[in-house]
Amino acid sequence: MTGPLRNPADARVVIIGAGIVGCSLADELTARGWRRVTVLDQGPLPAPGGSTSHAPGLVFQTGPSKTMTEFAAYTVRKFGSLDVDGLPCFNPVGGLEVATTEARWADLHRKAGLAASWGVRGELIDPRQCKKLWPMLDERLLHGGFHTPDDGLARALLACRAQQARAESRGARFLGRHTVTGIERAAGRVTGVVTDRGAFPADHVVSAAGFWGPVIGALAGVDVPLLPLAHQYATTAPLPELDGVNDPRTEASRPILRFQDRDLYFREHTDRLGIGSYAHRPMPVDPYTLPAFDDAPVMPSALPFTEEDFAPSWQDSIGLLPALGASRVAEGFNGVFSFTPDGMPVLGETRALRGFWLAEAVWVTHSAGVAKAVAEWMTDGRPATDIHECDLTRFEDAQRSPAYTEERGAQNFIEVYDVIHPLQPMAQPRPLRTSPFYPRQQELGAYFLEAGGWERPHWYEANAPLAEGLRLPERDSWSARHWSPIAAAEAAATRERVALYDMTPLRRLEVTGPGALDFLQRMTTNQLAKKPGAVTYTLLLDEAGGIRSDLTVARLAPDRFQVGANSGADLDWLLRHAPEDVGVRDITSGTCCIGVWGPLARDLVQPLTRDDFSHGAFGYFKAKQTYLGHVPVTALRLSYVGELGWELYTTADLGLRLWDTLWEAGREHGVIAAGRSAFNSLRLEKGYRSWGHDMTTEHHPYEAGLAFAVRPAKGDFLGRATLTGLSEETATRKLTCLTLDDPAANVLGKEPVYVDGAPAGYVTSAAYGYTLGRGIAYAWLPAAAAVPGTAVHIEYFGEKVAATVAQEPLFDPEMARLRR
């Protein structure tokens, strides 16, 4: 999030940790011209005793995260090009995931769709084909498998050696047996690293310490939300079935086998099998108590094997691979590695200590890709790959406690191989963050899901009578999860009468000071030089023109703005760039918001205030500070659902009073409370984008259909120069609206979109359009295919769902319902 140094060759970088991430990062940085790179580790090189030293090296590229898939794909490409003394650093044996249940078989169909979306080769195969790839399998147990021929085994220590040699040839140095004891700083910047063998001045320090990350972070005054956990790995005795099968130099020839229905994976070690298990109880490890390398029986990251924990997994292994019944576990260990509250890495530069970077909770699978992104971030000011899912700013303060990290980290371990629905929330700790309206929502029977620690109503059982008699298409078991027909009734009530939506979890920032306008003008794309009372939709871009976020900016006074933002990264970005005469603060937790939307919204609100809420006096995209009953509110004439209405903000202590005031006044108008399920349907009918889903830093405004929010003529702003020469006409890809041809069809998001029978893009957001009576999907497609009327199909659990490119917005293109 900081710009590149003017003289990158002079930048002094200290990387803490010589595991696969540290070695990969040193290679990536030196390849970009940064020569003064020092890599420190407390253990001996090249195997210092962290997670890399015992890693089984599995690289499966496909997952629900496009970012993580790209990281893994780069790891495959890079390590596939490296060797040490003729030994390859990557063995492309492929991957095979097998299904022994109907649920897993369905999930493998979904995973095959993800692979197609992200450009990974893969195919679903029958039990006979699985048996051909893995002769030891009992194919009678199988429904089938998913084969990915380009996956394989990364030989992590060899990859470390190869990258270390390349980095050293460019000027880097690697020093083992240097235990870090302190991080030096001055004036808010890191200045060096202190070890037991001397100090090392630094302009940048990167913590790539793996499960020791919290220890290093503490030395810098930075909390690292990471939980070290032990994971069991066992090796069998020599197996006759593998005798003479594998070359000892490459160790394996058959695909990595994943038996996720029993939380197991298998890989060959020449004539033995290695078995990894996630089936056991979570085993948290305190990194402060781990022995030093010389004091550890094997290495610090290899703890004693607990046979009793592995016993059920051994029986499950025999069930899948009967030949193991004649063998035994020859050796095993409990290997320590890292989990975070959401299972993703923690990457980025801390604002509290400039120049101190985190590259933590990274597995071998994604190591080279992560290192490339962090190196780009450090040298170019931005990674080429969108990393918002991994950004260290994504965790709220309420999510950074040790208790939260431990609970969620342990749960992620338990669920690592589970079939997880995209909407499925964690069970604990809940409720954590609630809006002031929570008691009323409970009384109305809210069905809560969770995001960012917030409890979010998705529908209300109190509205069930409104859903009686509705004729809706029957849903498949997957799309029916965390869904109710009540959502359709809530959407209809919003379109026909009026509904209250809890918008409290949306982030709110306050920007103040004499330089506030100039600052926001410089940071965003749209024209903000308007009179107080104006509201503007605008974008945050990075230096390359990528969309960092979309914002709603209300000018409440000449030097005071309320900014509707998306994430902690927005706050961090603005704080990094704010001059001394501008204050930026997060006001989310101290405030709350109700969206009052529907054709009767004015009838509900107007009697509660002495101010004129008519269209002429209070137009669309305007703001007014007023009172509703006894409650002071900031009212913004906005609507994310395409209906007349307002976002009403007040302080958290008055939130419940605001809800009750609106609820009582709305009774005569048939007011209801509505949830996010209806909300998402309505916003897609209107074509409103969701940052992080529909667009990210990988997209520019003209591709995303947001040209209206860019005003180059207003003067310079961040990213403006990069947009020169770009337009909707020059865009080679576009965010495209699709409608499903079959009114009964559904998709959920991230499915591949096929044009002329070949995968050409992927779905970003999807929902059933209750007003339109059919499914809606937004997708990234080549511009040539993004033409209304173009026929495409979406692959949903292996089925081809016909769809057609549509002109957007689908609902009320004249904007008549919003401007009345």
Coordinates of N, CA, C and O in Angstrom, one line a residue, residues 57-123:
G57 N 4.3 -31.2 0.8 CA 4.5 -30.6 -0.5 C 3.3 -30.7 -1.5 O 3.5 -30.5 -2.7
L58 N 2.1 -31.0 -1.0 CA 1.0 -31.1 -1.8 C 0.6 -29.7 -2.5 O 0.6 -28.7 -1.8
V59 N 0.4 -29.7 -3.8 CA 0.0 -28.5 -4.5 C -1.3 -28.9 -5.3 O -1.2 -29.5 -6.4
F60 N -2.4 -28.6 -4.7 CA -3.7 -28.7 -5.4 C -4.1 -27.2 -5.7 O -4.2 -26.4 -4.8
Q61 N -4.3 -26.9 -7.0 CA -4.5 -25.5 -7.4 C -5.9 -25.1 -7.2 O -6.1 -23.9 -6.9
T62 N -6.9 -25.9 -7.3 CA -8.3 -25.5 -7.4 C -8.9 -25.3 -6.0 O -8.8 -26.1 -5.1
G63 N -9.6 -24.1 -5.9 CA -10.4 -23.8 -4.7 C -11.4 -22.7 -5.0 O -11.4 -22.1 -6.1
P64 N -12.2 -22.4 -4.0 CA -13.2 -21.3 -4.2 C -12.6 -19.9 -4.4 O -13.2 -19.0 -4.9
S65 N -11.3 -19.7 -4.0 CA -10.7 -18.4 -4.1 C -9.9 -18.3 -5.4 O -8.9 -19.1 -5.6
K66 N -10.3 -17.4 -6.3 CA -9.5 -17.2 -7.5 C -8.1 -16.7 -7.2 O -7.1 -17.2 -7.8
T67 N -7.9 -15.9 -6.2 CA -6.6 -15.4 -5.8 C -5.7 -16.6 -5.4 O -4.6 -16.7 -5.8
M68 N -6.2 -17.5 -4.5 CA -5.4 -18.6 -4.0 C -5.1 -19.6 -5.1 O -4.0 -20.1 -5.2
T69 N -6.0 -19.7 -6.1 CA -5.8 -20.6 -7.2 C -4.6 -20.0 -8.1 O -3.8 -20.7 -8.5
E70 N -4.7 -18.7 -8.3 CA -3.6 -18.1 -9.0 C -2.2 -18.2 -8.3 O -1.2 -18.4 -9.0
F71 N -2.2 -18.1 -7.0 CA -1.0 -18.2 -6.3 C -0.5 -19.7 -6.5 O 0.7 -19.9 -6.7
A72 N -1.3 -20.7 -6.4 CA -0.9 -22.0 -6.5 C -0.4 -22.3 -8.0 O 0.5 -23.0 -8.2
A73 N -1.1 -21.7 -8.9 CA -0.7 -22.0 -10.3 C 0.6 -21.4 -10.6 O 1.5 -22.0 -11.3
Y74 N 0.9 -20.2 -10.0 CA 2.3 -19.7 -10.2 C 3.3 -20.5 -9.5 O 4.4 -20.7 -10.0
T75 N 3.0 -21.1 -8.3 CA 3.9 -22.0 -7.6 C 4.2 -23.2 -8.5 O 5.4 -23.6 -8.6
V76 N 3.2 -23.8 -9.2 CA 3.4 -24.9 -10.0 C 4.4 -24.5 -11.2 O 5.3 -25.2 -11.5
R77 N 4.1 -23.4 -11.8 CA 4.9 -22.9 -12.9 C 6.4 -22.7 -12.5 O 7.3 -23.1 -13.2
K78 N 6.5 -22.0 -11.4 CA 7.9 -21.6 -11.0 C 8.7 -22.8 -10.5 O 9.8 -23.0 -11.0
F79 N 8.1 -23.6 -9.6 CA 8.9 -24.7 -9.1 C 9.1 -25.7 -10.2 O 10.1 -26.5 -10.2
G80 N 8.2 -25.8 -11.2 CA 8.3 -26.7 -12.3 C 9.5 -26.4 -13.2 O 10.0 -27.2 -13.9
S81 N 10.0 -25.1 -13.0 CA 11.1 -24.7 -13.9 C 12.5 -24.8 -13.1 O 13.5 -24.5 -13.7
L82 N 12.4 -25.2 -11.8 CA 13.6 -25.2 -11.0 C 14.1 -26.6 -10.8 O 13.3 -27.6 -10.7
D83 N 15.4 -26.8 -10.6 CA 16.0 -28.1 -10.2 C 17.2 -27.8 -9.4 O 17.8 -26.7 -9.5
V84 N 17.7 -28.8 -8.7 CA 18.9 -28.8 -7.9 C 19.7 -30.0 -8.2 O 19.1 -31.1 -7.9
D85 N 20.8 -29.9 -8.8 CA 21.7 -31.1 -9.1 C 20.9 -32.1 -9.9 O 21.0 -33.3 -9.7
G86 N 20.1 -31.6 -10.8 CA 19.4 -32.5 -11.7 C 18.1 -33.0 -11.1 O 17.3 -33.8 -11.8
L87 N 17.8 -32.7 -9.8 CA 16.5 -33.1 -9.2 C 15.5 -32.0 -9.3 O 15.7 -30.9 -9.0
P88 N 14.3 -32.4 -9.9 CA 13.3 -31.3 -10.1 C 12.7 -30.9 -8.8 O 12.6 -31.7 -7.8
C89 N 12.3 -29.6 -8.7 CA 11.7 -29.1 -7.5 C 10.2 -29.3 -7.5 O 9.6 -29.0 -6.4
F90 N 9.7 -29.7 -8.6 CA 8.2 -30.0 -8.6 C 8.0 -31.3 -9.4 O 8.6 -31.5 -10.5
N91 N 7.2 -32.2 -8.9 CA 6.9 -33.5 -9.6 C 5.4 -33.4 -10.0 O 4.5 -33.6 -9.1
P92 N 5.1 -33.2 -11.2 CA 3.7 -33.1 -11.7 C 3.0 -34.4 -11.8 O 2.5 -34.8 -12.9
V93 N 2.8 -35.0 -10.6 CA 2.1 -36.3 -10.7 C 0.6 -36.2 -10.8 O -0.1 -37.1 -11.1
G94 N 0.1 -34.9 -10.6 CA -1.4 -34.7 -10.7 C -2.0 -34.9 -9.3 O -1.4 -35.3 -8.3
G95 N -3.3 -34.7 -9.3 CA -4.1 -34.8 -8.1 C -5.3 -35.6 -8.4 O -5.9 -35.6 -9.5
L96 N -5.8 -36.4 -7.4 CA -7.0 -37.2 -7.5 C -7.8 -37.0 -6.2 O -7.3 -37.5 -5.1
E97 N -9.0 -36.4 -6.3 CA -9.9 -36.4 -5.1 C -11.0 -37.4 -5.4 O -11.6 -37.3 -6.4
V98 N -11.2 -38.2 -4.4 CA -12.3 -39.3 -4.6 C -13.5 -39.0 -3.7 O -13.3 -38.4 -2.6
A99 N -14.6 -39.4 -4.2 CA -15.9 -39.2 -3.5 C -16.4 -40.6 -3.1 O -16.6 -41.4 -3.9
T100 N -16.7 -40.7 -1.8 CA -17.4 -41.9 -1.3 C -18.8 -41.6 -0.8 O -19.5 -42.5 -0.3
T101 N -19.2 -40.4 -0.9 CA -20.6 -40.0 -0.6 C -21.2 -39.2 -1.7 O -20.5 -38.6 -2.5
E102 N -22.5 -39.2 -1.8 CA -23.2 -38.4 -2.8 C -22.9 -36.9 -2.6 O -22.7 -36.2 -3.6
A103 N -22.8 -36.4 -1.4 CA -22.5 -35.0 -1.1 C -21.1 -34.6 -1.7 O -20.9 -33.6 -2.3
R104 N -20.1 -35.5 -1.5 CA -18.8 -35.2 -2.0 C -18.8 -35.3 -3.5 O -18.1 -34.5 -4.1
W105 N -19.5 -36.2 -4.1 CA -19.5 -36.3 -5.5 C -20.1 -35.1 -6.1 O -19.6 -34.6 -7.1
A106 N -21.2 -34.6 -5.5 CA -21.7 -33.3 -6.0 C -20.7 -32.2 -5.8 O -20.6 -31.3 -6.7
D107 N -20.0 -32.2 -4.7 CA -19.0 -31.1 -4.5 C -17.9 -31.2 -5.5 O -17.3 -30.2 -5.9
L108 N -17.5 -32.4 -5.9 CA -16.5 -32.5 -6.9 C -16.9 -31.9 -8.2 O -16.1 -31.4 -9.0
H109 N -18.2 -32.1 -8.5 CA -18.8 -31.4 -9.7 C -18.6 -29.9 -9.6 O -18.3 -29.2 -10.6
R110 N -18.9 -29.4 -8.4 CA -18.8 -27.9 -8.2 C -17.3 -27.6 -8.3 O -17.0 -26.5 -8.9
K111 N -16.4 -28.4 -7.8 CA -15.0 -28.1 -7.9 C -14.5 -28.1 -9.3 O -13.6 -27.3 -9.7
A112 N -15.0 -29.0 -10.1 CA -14.7 -29.0 -11.5 C -15.1 -27.7 -12.2 O -14.4 -27.2 -13.1
G113 N -16.2 -27.2 -11.8 CA -16.6 -25.9 -12.3 C -15.7 -24.8 -11.9 O -15.3 -23.9 -12.7
L114 N -15.2 -24.8 -10.6 CA -14.2 -23.8 -10.2 C -13.0 -23.9 -11.0 O -12.4 -22.9 -11.3
A115 N -12.5 -25.1 -11.2 CA -11.3 -25.3 -12.0 C -11.5 -24.7 -13.4 O -10.6 -24.0 -13.9
A116 N -12.6 -24.9 -14.0 CA -12.9 -24.3 -15.3 C -12.9 -22.8 -15.2 O -12.4 -22.0 -16.1
S117 N -13.5 -22.2 -14.2 CA -13.6 -20.8 -14.0 C -12.2 -20.2 -13.9 O -11.9 -19.1 -14.4
W118 N -11.3 -20.8 -13.2 CA -10.0 -20.3 -12.9 C -8.9 -20.7 -13.9 O -7.7 -20.4 -13.7
G119 N -9.3 -21.6 -14.9 CA -8.3 -22.0 -15.9 C -7.4 -23.1 -15.5 O -6.3 -23.3 -16.0
V120 N -7.9 -24.0 -14.6 CA -7.1 -25.2 -14.2 C -7.6 -26.4 -15.0 O -8.8 -26.6 -15.0
R121 N -6.7 -27.2 -15.5 CA -7.2 -28.4 -16.2 C -7.7 -29.4 -15.2 O -7.1 -29.7 -14.1
G122 N -8.8 -30.0 -15.5 CA -9.4 -31.1 -14.6 C -10.5 -31.8 -15.2 O -11.2 -31.2 -16.1
E123 N -10.8 -33.0 -14.8 CA -11.9 -33.7 -15.3 C -12.5 -34.7 -14.2 O -11.7 -35.2 -13.4

